[in-house]
Amino acid sequence: MKIESAKVIVTSPGRNFVTLKIVTESGTYGIGDATLNGRELSVASYLEDHVIPCLIGRDAGQIEDIWQYLYRGAYWRRGPVTMSAIAAVDMALWDIKAKAAGMPLYQLLGGRSRNGVLVYGHANGKDLEGTLEAVGRYIEMGYKAIRIQCGVPGNASVYGVGKGDLYYEPAEKGLPPEEVWSTPDYLRFIPGVFEAVREKYGDAPLLLHDCHHRLTPIEAARLGKDLEPYRLFWIEDATPAENQEAFKLIRQHTTTPLAVGEIFNTVWDAKDLIQNQLIDYIRATLVHAGGITHMRTIAALAALYQVRTGFHGATDLSPVTMGAALHFDTWVPNFGIQEYMRHTPETDAVFPHDYSYADGMLQVGDKPGHGVDIDEELAAEYPYDRAYLPVNRLADGTLWNW
Ligand SMILES: O=C(O)[C@@H](O)[C@@H](O)[C@H](O)[C@H](O)CO
Ligand SMILES: [Mg+2]
């Protein structure tokens, strides 16, 4: 089944998405997500100017060979732009192969390993009262797992406290907004938030929290210890992970489970973390870590060390990633949990899909492929609108991690 054409579709139904569509000579097509929040056009160009010319005429069924060709053949390996481009090709080719086989992608991967995909939603509030109310709303919607982010008194903004409730969009149009951060205020305040949640809603809800790269290892160790009475499911991105050894220091101080990796893009970013059991969940997901082909490598290594998947699933990952990830989640033996930040209705209209939410779980559909499409006409109505993630500074102006 030869690749006849391929194109990149950039659309912005409320936020920017980059999608690759590969069409074979038989007319069967597949789509892949190539969205990299704040750097979208770099991946669009990588695909249009450097990858697509090399795809035309190749056998769409040779998924592994094309993956190796794009990874080794680029000479310059790894990185979010390269690996997001490779991911988009990979997702589209797996979509084609499953459609050609007449089966949903999870069947092609190895069949169903679970009845449904446990997801977590995002309860957040500008203050403790608003956050407690948001947690109640997620419990009423049937969520068993809830991520909790709360405004910190004295701080104008913190990560994860959005403008809305169901939808959280961190990127802003125009140039990067600058935020100010106080770790001492945060470390003093956050344990009390989880104490209040447990007091109000009991021990049953699975509670998660995202530190979003802002702590040093010893600060993360302190927060992990302070949160132990509230038995969190995980704290995420407790400290930047370029130095994977940093997690040793956190691990030796606390039993709060650790998740990391949404900004990872190959197995090499996580190898030492996994092999030394410094983490409990790996957050890397299809769109930024080389697609289904490479995520199988990462998940297989993780399984050897009882590390489970915890795919990133923010709104800046398109429904194409969500759909393909749910097929992976349905199959992968060492599944942990799937993040589920809902997309807006206008985004869902551009990307019709067959996955659905009920009672704290997402279910994949049984259509051949990954079950997500793109309405090109509708997509064309939303031109690209440059937006950036915020930049973070400490009170003295030191540039910090957002
Ligand atoms: O865990 C998460 O979902 C966050 O870390 C994301 O919202 C992240 O900030 C965005 O994906 C960045 O684009
Ligand atoms: Mg995160």
GROMACS .gro file of C-alpha atoms and ligand atoms in nm, residues 120 122 147 149 159 209-213 234 236-237 262-263 283 312 314 339 341, ligand 2:
model
   21
  120TYR     CA    1  -0.827   1.163   3.592
  122HIS     CA    2  -0.857   1.844   3.668
  147ARG     CA    3  -0.591   1.609   3.991
  149GLN     CA    4  -0.438   2.238   4.166
  159TYR     CA    5   0.024   2.644   3.728
  209HIS     CA    6  -0.104   1.683   4.196
  210ASP     CA    7   0.127   1.844   3.941
  211CYS     CA    8   0.433   2.032   4.078
  212HIS     CA    9   0.513   2.129   3.719
  213HIS     CA   10   0.895   2.122   3.745
  234TRP     CA   11   0.111   1.066   4.256
  236GLU     CA   12   0.401   1.483   3.901
  237ASP     CA   13   0.706   1.662   3.762
  262GLU     CA   14   0.529   1.453   2.976
  263ILE     CA   15   0.815   1.652   2.819
  283ARG     CA   16   0.401   1.029   3.159
  312HIS     CA   17  -0.011   1.306   2.942
  314ALA     CA   18  -0.374   1.795   2.820
  339GLU     CA   19  -0.499   1.214   3.194
  341MET     CA   20  -0.837   1.725   3.002
  404MG      MG   21   0.198   1.798   3.398
   0.00000   0.00000   0.00000
